[in-house]
Amino acid sequence: MTDTLPETMQAAHYEGTGGPEVLHLMTVPVPAPQAGEVLIKVAFAGVNRPDVIQRQGFYPPPPGASPLIGLEVSGEVVALGEGADPGLLGKQVCALTPGGGYAQYCRVPAGHCLPIPDGLPLDQAAALPETLFTVWHNVFERGYAREGETILVHGGTSGIGSMAIMLGKHFGLTVIVTCGGADKCAEALKIGADHAIDYKAQDFVEEVARITGGKGVELVLDMVAGDYVPRNLKCLADDGRHVTIAVQGGLQATINMAEVMRRRLHLTGSTLRPRSDAFKTMLAQEIAQHAWPLVVAGKLRPVMDRAFPLAEAAAAHARMEAGAHIGKIVLKVG
C-alpha cells in the first residue's frame, strides 16, 4: 500500500434519506483495501437508478459494502489489499463497485476491474461497468439472447436501454425499444434501435405485433414491472423469455399463468448488487472475453448525457429523477 494517501477524503452522501437535496459533500475516512481488493483514486463515478433508490432509503448496501452511494467508477489503482495482483498498481481501470463510488477514493474487489484502453476517456469509462455488467448478464446469460432474435427493451434512452441497444446490435439482435416521447424515440433510433415506440402516444403491445408480423419478440428486458408485465407477456413469442431488472412501475403484477403454461414462457429477473464478489468476478471475466474487445476497438462507447462535479451530486440525481436525460450521467471527482 502506498504511504502517500491522505487519511480523509470528500464524498457525496447523506445523513438522512430523502430527495436529491439531502446529498452534500462530507469528509470521511479514506477506506483501506481489504484482502483481494484495490483502492482506486476516483476520476469519475457513474450515476445510476439504484443510487437514487438507495438515497431514498429503499436499497441498502449489502453486508460489508461501503455505505456510500456509487456503483461504478474510473480512475487509477493507488493501493492494493493482500493478495491483489501487483500488476494493477498504477493502472487506469474502471470497475463495478458494491458501493462507495461517490468519493475521492473507492475500494473495489480486484476482479471487478477492467483495464481502460487507449482512446477511452475517463468519463466514458466510468459510465460503462454498471450497464455493461447488467445488460450482459440479463440479456445474454439469463435471457439467452441469440443472433437473429428480436428483443423489446423498455426505456430505450436510459443508460441500460442505450447499452442494450448497442450490445444487441453488435451481437445480431433486432432491437425494439419504448421511449416517452417522439424526441426520445428519435434519439433511440440514432443510438441504433431498429424500431422505437412512443409509449405515450402508441400502444406498445399493438406496435410490437405490427412490427413482428404477429409473431412477437423472443425476449423482453423489463425495467418497469407492475402492470407492464401482463402487457409484456402479450409481446412475447411462444417460448419467449421475460427478464425483469427493476420495478419502477410497481412491485406487484397479475398475470395469467395458463398463458405462461400454454405458450411455454420463461419469467426470470435479477439484481446484481447483492451477488457475491466471486460471481461478479466471473461476470467480469466473461465480459472481458466477449464484450470488452468492442470497447478496445472503439466500437462500443456509452451514450453520455452530462457530467456534474461531485459537489453537485444532488443536481445529478434531480436530473435523473426528472427523466429528461439521454444516456449516462456521471460525477467528475478527480
Short mmCIF file of C-alpha atoms in Angstrom, two decimals:
data_model
loop_
_atom_site.label_atom_id
_atom_site.label_comp_id
_atom_site.label_asym_id
_atom_site.label_seq_id
_atom_site.Cartn_x
_atom_site.Cartn_y
_atom_site.Cartn_z
CA MET A 1 0.00 0.00 0.00
CA THR A 2 1.32 3.43 -0.87
CA ASP A 3 2.31 5.72 2.02
CA THR A 4 1.18 8.93 0.32
CA LEU A 5 -2.55 8.52 0.78
CA PRO A 6 -4.49 11.07 2.83
CA GLU A 7 -6.39 9.96 5.90
CA THR A 8 -9.64 11.63 4.86
CA MET A 9 -11.48 12.37 1.61
CA GLN A 10 -14.52 14.15 0.24
CA ALA A 11 -17.63 12.12 -0.55
CA ALA A 12 -21.17 13.00 -1.65
CA HIS A 13 -23.55 11.33 0.76
CA TYR A 14 -26.46 11.98 3.12
CA GLU A 15 -27.22 11.87 6.82
CA GLY A 16 -30.90 11.15 6.36
CA THR A 17 -32.70 9.64 3.38
CA GLY A 18 -34.96 11.78 1.20
CA GLY A 19 -34.95 13.83 -2.00
CA PRO A 20 -31.89 14.84 -4.02
CA GLU A 21 -31.33 17.80 -1.71
CA VAL A 22 -30.11 15.52 1.11
CA LEU A 23 -26.89 14.84 -0.84
CA HIS A 24 -23.95 17.01 0.12
CA LEU A 25 -20.18 16.85 0.45
CA MET A 26 -18.84 15.43 3.69
CA THR A 27 -15.42 14.44 4.97
CA VAL A 28 -14.98 10.72 5.64
CA PRO A 29 -12.01 8.39 6.19
CA VAL A 30 -10.19 7.02 3.14
CA PRO A 31 -11.06 3.30 3.04
CA ALA A 32 -8.31 0.69 3.32
CA PRO A 33 -8.46 -2.07 0.68
CA GLN A 34 -9.22 -5.46 2.17
CA ALA A 35 -7.80 -8.81 1.03
CA GLY A 36 -8.29 -9.21 -2.72
CA GLU A 37 -9.28 -5.56 -3.18
CA VAL A 38 -7.71 -2.50 -4.76
CA LEU A 39 -8.08 1.17 -3.85
CA ILE A 40 -8.97 3.42 -6.78
CA LYS A 41 -8.34 7.16 -6.82
CA VAL A 42 -11.61 8.09 -8.48
CA ALA A 43 -11.68 10.27 -11.59
CA PHE A 44 -15.37 9.86 -12.42
CA ALA A 45 -18.30 8.00 -10.87
CA GLY A 46 -21.36 6.83 -12.77
CA VAL A 47 -24.85 7.83 -11.59
CA ASN A 48 -27.44 5.05 -11.76
CA ARG A 49 -31.08 4.50 -10.83
CA PRO A 50 -30.14 2.24 -7.87
CA ASP A 51 -28.21 5.22 -6.42
CA VAL A 52 -31.45 7.21 -6.36
CA ILE A 53 -33.28 4.32 -4.70
CA GLN A 54 -30.54 3.97 -2.06
CA ARG A 55 -30.71 7.71 -1.31
CA GLN A 56 -34.48 7.36 -0.86
CA GLY A 57 -33.87 4.61 1.70
CA PHE A 58 -35.08 1.57 -0.28
CA TYR A 59 -31.85 -0.09 -1.48
CA PRO A 60 -29.42 -0.66 1.39
CA PRO A 61 -25.85 -1.73 0.57
CA PRO A 62 -25.05 -5.42 1.00
CA PRO A 63 -23.19 -6.54 4.16
CA GLY A 64 -19.56 -5.42 4.13
CA ALA A 65 -20.03 -2.84 1.38
CA SER A 66 -19.39 0.87 1.77
CA PRO A 67 -22.46 2.79 2.99
CA LEU A 68 -21.60 5.50 0.45
CA ILE A 69 -23.52 5.65 -2.84
CA GLY A 70 -21.91 4.78 -6.17
CA LEU A 71 -21.79 1.52 -8.15
CA GLU A 72 -19.17 2.29 -10.83
CA VAL A 73 -16.00 4.35 -11.10
CA SER A 74 -12.99 5.06 -13.25
CA GLY A 75 -9.56 6.08 -12.05
CA GLU A 76 -6.10 4.91 -11.01
CA VAL A 77 -5.27 1.99 -8.72
CA VAL A 78 -3.22 3.54 -5.89
CA ALA A 79 -3.15 0.79 -3.27
CA LEU A 80 -3.54 -2.97 -3.04
CA GLY A 81 -5.07 -5.23 -0.44
CA GLU A 82 -3.43 -8.50 0.48
CA GLY A 83 -3.37 -10.93 -2.44
CA ALA A 84 -4.36 -8.40 -5.11
CA ASP A 85 -2.42 -8.55 -8.38
CA PRO A 86 0.64 -6.27 -8.03
CA GLY A 87 0.41 -5.56 -11.75
CA LEU A 88 -2.73 -3.48 -11.13
CA LEU A 89 -0.88 -0.80 -9.11
CA GLY A 90 -0.72 2.43 -11.08
CA LYS A 91 -3.08 1.15 -13.78
CA GLN A 92 -6.07 3.08 -15.12
CA VAL A 93 -9.19 0.97 -14.63
CA CYS A 94 -12.95 1.16 -14.49
CA ALA A 95 -14.81 -1.02 -12.04
CA LEU A 96 -18.14 -2.25 -10.79
CA THR A 97 -18.31 -1.46 -7.08
CA PRO A 98 -20.56 -2.75 -4.30
CA GLY A 99 -20.80 0.88 -3.14
CA GLY A 100 -18.63 3.88 -2.36
CA GLY A 101 -18.19 5.41 -5.81
CA TYR A 102 -19.27 8.96 -4.94
CA ALA A 103 -15.94 9.67 -3.25
CA GLN A 104 -12.32 10.56 -3.97
CA TYR A 105 -11.19 7.01 -3.18
CA CYS A 106 -13.10 3.73 -3.52
CA ARG A 107 -12.16 0.18 -2.56
CA VAL A 108 -13.17 -2.46 -5.09
CA PRO A 109 -12.63 -6.22 -5.47
CA ALA A 110 -9.72 -6.55 -7.88
CA GLY A 111 -11.67 -8.99 -10.04
CA HIS A 112 -14.32 -6.35 -10.78
CA CYS A 113 -11.84 -4.07 -12.59
CA LEU A 114 -11.47 -3.75 -16.36
CA PRO A 115 -8.48 -2.03 -18.00
CA ILE A 116 -9.16 1.32 -19.65
CA PRO A 117 -7.88 1.10 -23.24
CA ASP A 118 -6.15 3.95 -25.06
CA GLY A 119 -8.68 6.31 -26.55
CA LEU A 120 -11.43 5.75 -23.96
CA PRO A 121 -11.97 8.96 -21.93
CA LEU A 122 -12.24 8.51 -18.19
CA ASP A 123 -15.79 9.91 -18.05
CA GLN A 124 -16.95 7.31 -20.59
CA ALA A 125 -15.04 4.56 -18.78
CA ALA A 126 -16.95 5.32 -15.57
CA ALA A 127 -20.23 5.10 -17.48
CA LEU A 128 -19.66 1.53 -18.68
CA PRO A 129 -19.46 -1.05 -15.85
CA GLU A 130 -22.94 -0.95 -14.28
CA THR A 131 -24.85 -1.01 -17.55
CA LEU A 132 -22.46 -3.40 -19.29
CA PHE A 133 -22.47 -5.93 -16.44
CA THR A 134 -26.26 -5.65 -16.06
CA VAL A 135 -27.12 -5.95 -19.75
CA TRP A 136 -24.61 -8.72 -20.43
CA HIS A 137 -25.85 -10.84 -17.54
CA ASN A 138 -29.57 -10.30 -18.10
CA VAL A 139 -29.80 -10.26 -21.89
CA PHE A 140 -27.19 -12.84 -22.82
CA GLU A 141 -26.90 -15.07 -19.73
CA ARG A 142 -30.33 -15.03 -18.10
CA GLY A 143 -32.17 -14.11 -21.31
CA TYR A 144 -30.22 -16.48 -23.60
CA ALA A 145 -30.31 -13.92 -26.44
CA ARG A 146 -29.10 -15.37 -29.72
CA GLU A 147 -28.19 -13.88 -33.09
CA GLY A 148 -31.26 -13.34 -35.26
CA GLU A 149 -33.70 -12.87 -32.37
CA THR A 150 -35.76 -9.78 -31.53
CA ILE A 151 -35.70 -8.07 -28.14
CA LEU A 152 -38.06 -5.48 -26.65
CA VAL A 153 -36.33 -3.02 -24.31
CA HIS A 154 -38.22 -0.51 -22.19
CA GLY A 155 -36.57 2.84 -21.51
CA GLY A 156 -34.56 2.91 -24.71
CA THR A 157 -32.65 6.14 -23.98
CA SER A 158 -31.68 5.29 -20.39
CA GLY A 159 -28.19 4.09 -19.58
CA ILE A 160 -29.38 0.48 -19.52
CA GLY A 161 -31.57 0.94 -22.58
CA SER A 162 -28.86 2.54 -24.70
CA MET A 163 -26.37 -0.18 -23.71
CA ALA A 164 -28.94 -2.86 -24.56
CA ILE A 165 -29.40 -1.30 -28.00
CA MET A 166 -25.69 -1.18 -28.72
CA LEU A 167 -24.79 -4.61 -27.39
CA GLY A 168 -27.84 -6.12 -29.04
CA LYS A 169 -26.87 -4.75 -32.43
CA HIS A 170 -23.23 -5.88 -32.06
CA PHE A 171 -24.45 -9.42 -31.38
CA GLY A 172 -27.01 -9.66 -34.17
CA LEU A 173 -30.32 -8.85 -32.43
CA THR A 174 -33.21 -6.83 -33.80
CA VAL A 175 -33.92 -4.22 -31.10
CA ILE A 176 -37.32 -2.66 -30.43
CA VAL A 177 -37.46 -0.01 -27.70
CA THR A 178 -40.10 2.04 -25.96
CA CYS A 179 -39.49 5.69 -25.07
CA GLY A 180 -41.52 8.54 -23.64
CA GLY A 181 -41.96 10.98 -26.50
CA ALA A 182 -41.08 11.43 -30.16
CA ASP A 183 -37.79 13.18 -29.36
CA LYS A 184 -36.56 10.26 -27.27
CA CYS A 185 -37.68 7.81 -29.96
CA ALA A 186 -35.59 9.73 -32.49
CA GLU A 187 -32.59 9.57 -30.15
CA ALA A 188 -33.04 5.82 -29.66
CA LEU A 189 -33.02 5.31 -33.42
CA LYS A 190 -29.78 7.33 -33.63
CA ILE A 191 -28.25 5.07 -30.99
CA GLY A 192 -29.09 2.11 -33.20
CA ALA A 193 -32.52 0.77 -32.30
CA ASP A 194 -34.35 -0.83 -35.22
CA HIS A 195 -37.75 0.41 -34.02
CA ALA A 196 -38.78 2.94 -31.35
CA ILE A 197 -42.29 3.09 -29.91
CA ASP A 198 -43.60 6.23 -28.17
CA TYR A 199 -45.46 4.65 -25.27
CA LYS A 200 -47.20 7.95 -24.55
CA ALA A 201 -48.83 8.01 -27.99
CA GLN A 202 -48.94 4.35 -29.04
CA ASP A 203 -49.92 1.00 -27.53
CA PHE A 204 -46.63 -0.86 -27.43
CA VAL A 205 -48.36 -4.25 -27.47
CA GLU A 206 -50.10 -3.40 -30.74
CA GLU A 207 -46.92 -1.89 -32.19
CA VAL A 208 -44.81 -4.96 -31.35
CA ALA A 209 -47.43 -7.17 -33.01
CA ARG A 210 -47.35 -4.94 -36.10
CA ILE A 211 -43.54 -4.81 -36.29
CA THR A 212 -43.11 -8.56 -35.84
CA GLY A 213 -45.99 -9.57 -38.10
CA GLY A 214 -47.88 -11.01 -35.15
CA LYS A 215 -45.06 -13.34 -34.08
CA GLY A 216 -43.87 -11.35 -31.07
CA VAL A 217 -40.36 -10.96 -29.66
CA GLU A 218 -38.15 -13.69 -28.24
CA LEU A 219 -37.03 -11.55 -25.28
CA VAL A 220 -38.27 -8.64 -23.17
CA LEU A 221 -35.87 -6.66 -20.95
CA ASP A 222 -38.22 -5.15 -18.38
CA MET A 223 -37.32 -2.25 -16.07
CA VAL A 224 -40.91 -1.33 -15.23
CA ALA A 225 -42.66 -4.44 -13.79
CA GLY A 226 -46.09 -3.66 -12.30
CA ASP A 227 -48.88 -3.58 -14.87
CA TYR A 228 -46.34 -3.75 -17.71
CA VAL A 229 -45.74 -7.46 -17.05
CA PRO A 230 -49.02 -8.85 -18.48
CA ARG A 231 -48.61 -6.49 -21.45
CA ASN A 232 -45.02 -7.65 -21.93
CA LEU A 233 -46.18 -11.27 -21.99
CA LYS A 234 -48.55 -10.41 -24.84
CA CYS A 235 -45.50 -9.15 -26.75
CA LEU A 236 -43.62 -12.44 -26.36
CA ALA A 237 -43.47 -15.13 -29.00
CA ASP A 238 -44.11 -18.70 -27.86
CA ASP A 239 -41.17 -19.94 -25.75
CA GLY A 240 -40.25 -16.28 -25.14
CA ARG A 241 -38.21 -15.05 -22.19
CA HIS A 242 -39.08 -12.15 -19.86
CA VAL A 243 -36.27 -10.70 -17.73
CA THR A 244 -37.05 -8.10 -15.04
CA ILE A 245 -34.21 -5.92 -13.71
CA ALA A 246 -36.13 -3.10 -12.00
CA VAL A 247 -39.58 -2.38 -10.58
CA GLN A 248 -40.11 1.30 -11.38
CA GLY A 249 -43.77 0.65 -12.18
CA GLY A 250 -44.59 -1.36 -9.05
CA LEU A 251 -43.68 -4.47 -7.12
CA GLN A 252 -46.80 -6.49 -7.91
CA ALA A 253 -48.03 -7.96 -11.20
CA THR A 254 -51.10 -10.04 -12.01
CA ILE A 255 -50.57 -12.49 -14.86
CA ASN A 256 -52.46 -15.33 -16.49
CA MET A 257 -50.48 -18.44 -15.53
CA ALA A 258 -52.45 -20.54 -18.02
CA GLU A 259 -50.98 -18.35 -20.77
CA VAL A 260 -47.49 -18.91 -19.35
CA MET A 261 -48.09 -22.66 -19.46
CA ARG A 262 -49.76 -22.78 -22.85
CA ARG A 263 -47.10 -20.66 -24.55
CA ARG A 264 -44.15 -22.06 -22.55
CA LEU A 265 -42.99 -18.62 -21.41
CA HIS A 266 -39.96 -18.10 -19.18
CA LEU A 267 -40.04 -15.43 -16.45
CA THR A 268 -36.86 -14.51 -14.60
CA GLY A 269 -35.09 -11.50 -13.16
CA SER A 270 -32.09 -10.44 -11.16
CA THR A 271 -30.44 -7.68 -9.22
CA LEU A 272 -26.67 -7.55 -9.47
CA ARG A 273 -25.54 -5.73 -6.34
CA PRO A 274 -26.23 -8.50 -3.77
CA ARG A 275 -24.46 -11.16 -5.83
CA SER A 276 -21.17 -12.48 -4.48
CA ASP A 277 -17.82 -10.96 -5.36
CA ALA A 278 -16.88 -14.30 -6.93
CA PHE A 279 -19.93 -14.21 -9.20
CA LYS A 280 -19.20 -10.65 -10.32
CA THR A 281 -15.57 -11.57 -10.93
CA MET A 282 -16.66 -14.40 -13.23
CA LEU A 283 -19.03 -12.00 -14.98
CA ALA A 284 -16.18 -9.52 -15.44
CA GLN A 285 -14.05 -12.27 -16.97
CA GLU A 286 -16.79 -13.17 -19.43
CA ILE A 287 -17.28 -9.51 -20.36
CA ALA A 288 -13.51 -9.12 -20.80
CA GLN A 289 -13.54 -12.01 -23.23
CA HIS A 290 -16.67 -11.28 -25.26
CA ALA A 291 -17.66 -7.60 -24.94
CA TRP A 292 -14.56 -5.65 -23.86
CA PRO A 293 -12.81 -6.22 -27.23
CA LEU A 294 -15.56 -4.00 -28.71
CA VAL A 295 -14.54 -1.27 -26.25
CA VAL A 296 -10.85 -1.73 -27.03
CA ALA A 297 -11.60 -1.47 -30.75
CA GLY A 298 -13.59 1.72 -30.24
CA LYS A 299 -16.81 0.07 -31.44
CA LEU A 300 -18.67 0.31 -28.11
CA ARG A 301 -18.97 3.63 -26.31
CA PRO A 302 -21.60 4.70 -23.76
CA VAL A 303 -24.13 7.34 -24.70
CA MET A 304 -23.26 10.30 -22.47
CA ASP A 305 -25.71 12.81 -21.04
CA ARG A 306 -23.97 15.19 -18.61
CA ALA A 307 -21.12 15.36 -16.12
CA PHE A 308 -21.65 17.12 -12.80
CA PRO A 309 -18.98 17.99 -10.21
CA LEU A 310 -19.04 15.72 -7.15
CA ALA A 311 -20.28 18.67 -5.11
CA GLU A 312 -23.37 18.82 -7.37
CA ALA A 313 -24.44 15.20 -6.88
CA ALA A 314 -27.87 16.48 -5.81
CA ALA A 315 -28.33 18.15 -9.20
CA ALA A 316 -27.25 14.94 -10.95
CA HIS A 317 -29.88 12.97 -9.02
CA ALA A 318 -32.53 15.59 -9.76
CA ARG A 319 -31.76 15.29 -13.48
CA MET A 320 -32.05 11.53 -13.36
CA GLU A 321 -35.36 11.68 -11.50
CA ALA A 322 -36.74 14.25 -13.98
CA GLY A 323 -36.25 11.65 -16.72
CA ALA A 324 -35.07 14.07 -19.40
CA HIS A 325 -31.58 12.61 -19.70
CA ILE A 326 -30.36 10.67 -22.73
CA GLY A 327 -27.72 8.11 -21.75
CA LYS A 328 -25.40 8.22 -18.77
CA ILE A 329 -24.94 10.88 -16.10
CA VAL A 330 -21.55 10.94 -14.34
CA LEU A 331 -19.89 12.80 -11.48
CA LYS A 332 -16.46 14.40 -12.00
CA VAL A 333 -14.48 13.54 -8.90
CA GLY A 334 -10.76 13.81 -9.72
#
